[in-house]
PDB file of C-alpha atoms and ligand atoms in Angstrom:
ATOM      1  CA  MET A  79       8.057  39.154 -66.505  1.00  0.00           C
ATOM      2  CA  LYS A  80       5.294  38.733 -69.672  1.00  0.00           C
ATOM      3  CA  LEU A  81       3.423  35.608 -71.798  1.00  0.00           C
ATOM      4  CA  LEU A  82       2.903  37.020 -74.853  1.00  0.00           C
ATOM      5  CA  LEU A  83       0.664  34.206 -76.536  1.00  0.00           C
ATOM      6  CA  ALA A  84       1.129  34.871 -80.352  1.00  0.00           C
ATOM      7  CA  ILE A  85      -1.186  33.700 -83.009  1.00  0.00           C
ATOM      8  CA  VAL A  86      -0.309  33.646 -86.470  1.00  0.00           C
ATOM      9  CA  GLN A  87      -0.545  32.133 -89.466  1.00  0.00           C
ATOM     10  CA  ASP A  88       1.322  29.579 -90.239  1.00  0.00           C
ATOM     11  CA  ALA A  89       2.970  31.771 -93.828  1.00  0.00           C
ATOM     12  CA  ASP A  90       4.205  33.265 -91.306  1.00  0.00           C
ATOM     13  CA  ALA A  91       4.946  31.232 -89.199  1.00  0.00           C
ATOM     14  CA  LEU A  92       8.697  30.030 -90.044  1.00  0.00           C
ATOM     15  CA  GLU A  93       9.751  33.922 -90.303  1.00  0.00           C
ATOM     16  CA  LEU A  94       9.095  34.873 -86.546  1.00  0.00           C
ATOM     17  CA  GLN A  95      10.665  31.940 -85.216  1.00  0.00           C
ATOM     18  CA  LYS A  96      13.782  32.705 -87.186  1.00  0.00           C
ATOM     19  CA  ALA A  97      13.643  36.057 -86.103  1.00  0.00           C
ATOM     20  CA  LEU A  98      12.539  36.113 -82.405  1.00  0.00           C
ATOM     21  CA  ILE A  99      15.733  33.098 -82.288  1.00  0.00           C
ATOM     22  CA  LYS A 100      17.827  35.773 -84.229  1.00  0.00           C
ATOM     23  CA  ARG A 101      16.901  38.443 -81.495  1.00  0.00           C
ATOM     24  CA  GLY A 102      17.384  36.560 -78.678  1.00  0.00           C
ATOM     25  CA  HIS A 103      14.459  35.173 -77.914  1.00  0.00           C
ATOM     26  CA  GLY A 104      12.466  31.887 -76.789  1.00  0.00           C
ATOM     27  CA  SER A 105       9.419  30.646 -78.034  1.00  0.00           C
ATOM     28  CA  THR A 106       7.030  27.480 -78.200  1.00  0.00           C
ATOM     29  CA  LYS A 107       5.149  27.225 -81.523  1.00  0.00           C
ATOM     30  CA  LEU A 108       2.293  25.182 -81.400  1.00  0.00           C
ATOM     31  CA  ALA A 109       0.261  24.015 -83.772  1.00  0.00           C
ATOM     32  CA  SER A 110      -3.275  25.466 -83.732  1.00  0.00           C
ATOM     33  CA  THR A 111      -6.778  25.854 -85.365  1.00  0.00           C
ATOM     34  CA  GLY A 112      -9.386  29.300 -85.843  1.00  0.00           C
ATOM     35  CA  GLY A 113     -12.223  28.827 -84.307  1.00  0.00           C
ATOM     36  CA  PHE A 114     -13.871  30.999 -87.611  1.00  0.00           C
ATOM     37  CA  LEU A 115     -12.266  29.849 -90.024  1.00  0.00           C
ATOM     38  CA  ARG A 116     -11.371  25.867 -88.594  1.00  0.00           C
ATOM     39  CA  GLN A 117      -8.204  26.508 -90.674  1.00  0.00           C
ATOM     40  CA  GLY A 118      -5.310  25.819 -89.818  1.00  0.00           C
ATOM     41  CA  ASN A 119      -2.385  28.634 -87.955  1.00  0.00           C
ATOM     42  CA  THR A 120       0.249  28.499 -85.344  1.00  0.00           C
ATOM     43  CA  THR A 121       0.588  29.623 -82.116  1.00  0.00           C
ATOM     44  CA  PHE A 122       3.201  30.953 -80.544  1.00  0.00           C
ATOM     45  CA  LEU A 123       4.450  31.470 -76.904  1.00  0.00           C
ATOM     46  CA  ILE A 124       6.993  33.724 -75.961  1.00  0.00           C
ATOM     47  CA  GLY A 125       8.575  34.787 -72.317  1.00  0.00           C
ATOM     48  CA  VAL A 126       9.684  38.242 -72.476  1.00  0.00           C
ATOM     49  CA  GLU A 127      10.709  40.137 -70.107  1.00  0.00           C
ATOM     50  CA  ASP A 128       8.730  43.374 -68.949  1.00  0.00           C
ATOM     51  CA  ASP A 129      10.832  45.601 -70.653  1.00  0.00           C
ATOM     52  CA  GLU A 130      10.544  43.583 -73.797  1.00  0.00           C
ATOM     53  CA  VAL A 131       7.161  43.384 -74.418  1.00  0.00           C
ATOM     54  CA  ALA A 132       7.263  46.062 -76.827  1.00  0.00           C
ATOM     55  CA  GLY A 133      10.071  44.523 -78.610  1.00  0.00           C
ATOM     56  CA  VAL A 134       8.374  41.516 -79.394  1.00  0.00           C
ATOM     57  CA  GLN A 135       4.832  43.208 -80.723  1.00  0.00           C
ATOM     58  CA  ASP A 136       7.607  45.313 -83.053  1.00  0.00           C
ATOM     59  CA  ILE A 137       9.096  41.968 -84.706  1.00  0.00           C
ATOM     60  CA  ILE A 138       5.341  40.224 -84.133  1.00  0.00           C
ATOM     61  CA  HIS A 139       4.674  43.033 -86.442  1.00  0.00           C
ATOM     62  CA  SER A 140       7.566  43.449 -89.340  1.00  0.00           C
ATOM     63  CA  VAL A 141       6.519  39.710 -89.734  1.00  0.00           C
ATOM     64  CA  CYS A 142       3.376  39.201 -89.787  1.00  0.00           C
ATOM     65  CA  ARG A 143       0.874  39.738 -93.549  1.00  0.00           C
ATOM     66  CA  GLU A 144      -2.286  40.745 -93.359  1.00  0.00           C
ATOM     67  CA  ARG A 145      -4.161  38.027 -96.207  1.00  0.00           C
ATOM     68  CA  LYS A 146      -7.624  37.551 -97.530  1.00  0.00           C
ATOM     69  CA  LYS A 147      -8.702  33.850 -96.612  1.00  0.00           C
ATOM     70  CA  LEU A 148     -11.805  31.815 -98.312  1.00  0.00           C
ATOM     71  CA  LEU A 149     -14.661  30.682 -96.276  1.00  0.00           C
ATOM     72  CA  ALA A 150     -16.380  28.027 -97.517  1.00  0.00           C
ATOM     73  CA  PRO A 151     -20.157  27.913 -97.637  1.00  0.00           C
ATOM     74  CA  LYS A 152     -21.660  25.680 -95.166  1.00  0.00           C
ATOM     75  CA  PRO A 153     -23.399  22.958 -97.473  1.00  0.00           C
ATOM     76  CA  ARG A 154     -26.679  23.275 -97.205  1.00  0.00           C
ATOM     77  CA  PHE A 155     -29.338  20.940 -97.546  1.00  0.00           C
ATOM     78  CA  ALA A 156     -30.229  22.412-101.278  1.00  0.00           C
ATOM     79  CA  GLU A 157     -26.660  21.605-102.074  1.00  0.00           C
ATOM     80  CA  LEU A 158     -28.196  17.650-102.559  1.00  0.00           C
ATOM     81  CA  HIS A 159     -30.316  18.820-105.093  1.00  0.00           C
ATOM     82  CA  GLY A 160     -28.260  20.444-107.211  1.00  0.00           C
ATOM     83  CA  ALA A 161     -29.400  23.442-106.679  1.00  0.00           C
ATOM     84  CA  LEU A 162     -26.316  26.538-107.231  1.00  0.00           C
ATOM     85  CA  LEU A 163     -23.883  27.248-104.186  1.00  0.00           C
ATOM     86  CA  ASP A 164     -22.799  30.068-102.650  1.00  0.00           C
ATOM     87  CA  GLU A 165     -19.881  32.163-103.420  1.00  0.00           C
ATOM     88  CA  PRO A 166     -17.016  31.311-100.755  1.00  0.00           C
ATOM     89  CA  THR A 167     -16.453  34.739 -98.159  1.00  0.00           C
ATOM     90  CA  LYS A 168     -13.630  36.474 -98.632  1.00  0.00           C
ATOM     91  CA  VAL A 169     -12.325  36.974 -94.633  1.00  0.00           C
ATOM     92  CA  THR A 170      -8.862  39.154 -93.198  1.00  0.00           C
ATOM     93  CA  VAL A 171      -6.820  37.549 -91.276  1.00  0.00           C
ATOM     94  CA  GLY A 172      -4.038  38.798 -89.914  1.00  0.00           C
ATOM     95  CA  GLY A 173      -1.153  39.841 -89.381  1.00  0.00           C
ATOM     96  CA  ALA A 174      -1.149  38.461 -85.513  1.00  0.00           C
ATOM     97  CA  VAL A 175      -4.030  37.951 -82.406  1.00  0.00           C
ATOM     98  CA  VAL A 176      -1.067  38.766 -79.029  1.00  0.00           C
ATOM     99  CA  PHE A 177      -2.327  38.431 -76.185  1.00  0.00           C
ATOM    100  CA  VAL A 178       0.195  39.980 -72.472  1.00  0.00           C
ATOM    101  CA  LEU A 179      -0.221  37.941 -69.871  1.00  0.00           C
ATOM    102  CA  ASP A 180       0.874  38.546 -67.104  1.00  0.00           C
ATOM    103  CA  VAL A 181       3.410  35.952 -65.264  1.00  0.00           C
ATOM    104  CA  GLU A 182       3.459  34.824 -61.629  1.00  0.00           C
ATOM    105  CA  ALA A 183       6.403  32.509 -62.222  1.00  0.00           C
ATOM    106  CA  PHE A 184       9.002  30.787 -64.454  1.00  0.00           C
ATOM    107  CA  THR A 185      10.699  27.868 -63.040  1.00  0.00           C
ATOM    108  CA  ARG A 186      13.068  25.258 -64.785  1.00  0.00           C
ATOM    109  CA  LEU A 187      12.914  22.181 -62.543  1.00  0.00           C
TER     110      LEU A 187
HETATM  111  P1  2BA B 424     -10.322  32.094 -87.067  1.00  0.00           P
HETATM  112  O1  2BA B 424     -10.768  31.831 -85.598  1.00  0.00           O
HETATM  113  O2  2BA B 424     -10.118  31.166 -87.855  1.00  0.00           O
HETATM  114  O3  2BA B 424     -10.673  33.561 -87.283  1.00  0.00           O
HETATM  115  C1  2BA B 424     -10.143  33.874 -88.899  1.00  0.00           C
HETATM  116  C2  2BA B 424     -10.513  35.207 -88.913  1.00  0.00           C
HETATM  117  O4  2BA B 424     -12.135  35.490 -89.229  1.00  0.00           O
HETATM  118  C3  2BA B 424     -10.176  36.588 -88.052  1.00  0.00           C
HETATM  119  O5  2BA B 424      -8.857  37.261 -88.113  1.00  0.00           O
HETATM  120  C4  2BA B 424     -10.778  37.807 -89.004  1.00  0.00           C
HETATM  121  O6  2BA B 424     -10.667  38.662 -89.798  1.00  0.00           O
HETATM  122  C5  2BA B 424     -12.119  36.583 -88.748  1.00  0.00           C
HETATM  123  N1  2BA B 424     -13.837  36.311 -88.252  1.00  0.00           N
HETATM  124  C6  2BA B 424     -13.084  36.240 -87.014  1.00  0.00           C
HETATM  125  N2  2BA B 424     -14.486  35.500 -86.423  1.00  0.00           N
HETATM  126  C7  2BA B 424     -15.222  36.351 -86.897  1.00  0.00           C
HETATM  127  C8  2BA B 424     -16.984  36.367 -86.481  1.00  0.00           C
HETATM  128  N3  2BA B 424     -17.983  36.631 -85.582  1.00  0.00           N
HETATM  129  N4  2BA B 424     -17.542  37.249 -88.003  1.00  0.00           N
HETATM  130  C9  2BA B 424     -16.787  37.642 -88.646  1.00  0.00           C
HETATM  131  N5  2BA B 424     -15.617  37.265 -89.064  1.00  0.00           N
HETATM  132  C10 2BA B 424     -14.706  36.663 -87.907  1.00  0.00           C
HETATM  133  P2  2BA B 424      -7.876  37.522 -86.743  1.00  0.00           P
HETATM  134  O7  2BA B 424      -8.638  38.208 -86.026  1.00  0.00           O
HETATM  135  O8  2BA B 424      -6.722  37.736 -87.581  1.00  0.00           O
HETATM  136  O9  2BA B 424      -7.991  36.266 -85.870  1.00  0.00           O
HETATM  137  C11 2BA B 424      -6.715  34.832 -86.779  1.00  0.00           C
HETATM  138  C12 2BA B 424      -6.583  34.070 -85.562  1.00  0.00           C
HETATM  139  O10 2BA B 424      -6.585  34.360 -84.574  1.00  0.00           O
HETATM  140  C13 2BA B 424      -8.624  33.055 -85.333  1.00  0.00           C
HETATM  141  O11 2BA B 424      -8.820  32.490 -86.904  1.00  0.00           O
HETATM  142  C14 2BA B 424      -8.199  32.367 -84.188  1.00  0.00           C
HETATM  143  O12 2BA B 424      -7.374  31.266 -83.810  1.00  0.00           O
HETATM  144  C15 2BA B 424      -7.506  33.576 -83.433  1.00  0.00           C
HETATM  145  N6  2BA B 424      -8.330  34.774 -82.907  1.00  0.00           N
HETATM  146  C16 2BA B 424      -8.774  35.924 -83.281  1.00  0.00           C
HETATM  147  N7  2BA B 424      -9.077  35.734 -82.163  1.00  0.00           N
HETATM  148  C17 2BA B 424      -9.310  35.737 -81.112  1.00  0.00           C
HETATM  149  C18 2BA B 424      -9.994  35.941 -79.420  1.00  0.00           C
HETATM  150  N8  2BA B 424     -10.683  36.238 -79.550  1.00  0.00           N
HETATM  151  N9  2BA B 424      -9.677  34.592 -78.921  1.00  0.00           N
HETATM  152  C19 2BA B 424      -8.244  33.162 -79.174  1.00  0.00           C
HETATM  153  N10 2BA B 424      -8.223  33.579 -80.500  1.00  0.00           N
HETATM  154  C20 2BA B 424      -8.493  34.259 -81.339  1.00  0.00           C
END
């Protein structure tokens, strides 16, 4: 058995949840925050049999879109004195970042 940790953008989370349910896959959705942009994203925990990993990755790939997000410039000393602000930088995010982990045991107690 494997555990997929899939980090997706909030905008794709509901559609991904629906697509997983439709194909009979259980999942848990967690609110998370990206370390770089420090913006909200969504992490799915999806437990699957080994032979289902590729199918679930296909579902994630079909639902999750690549998007540009704005990275706001960090406040600097100069801003405090009314100097011009840096322009926000565009960063490409997604479709999804997926980790596949071996599951030692799966039990319902
Ligand atoms: P964030 O950490 O907020 O990163 C958002 C996007 O910023 C990343 O998109 C990437 O395009 C860019 N980025 C991240 N770190 C960067 C850096 N040091 N320099 C320049 N650009 C950088 P994605 O790669 O699609 O990642 C989306 C989200 O997936 C990340 O949000 C984070 O929450 C998660 N993630 C990505 N790599 C990870 C890792 N190795 N471990 C854990 N979570 C990860």
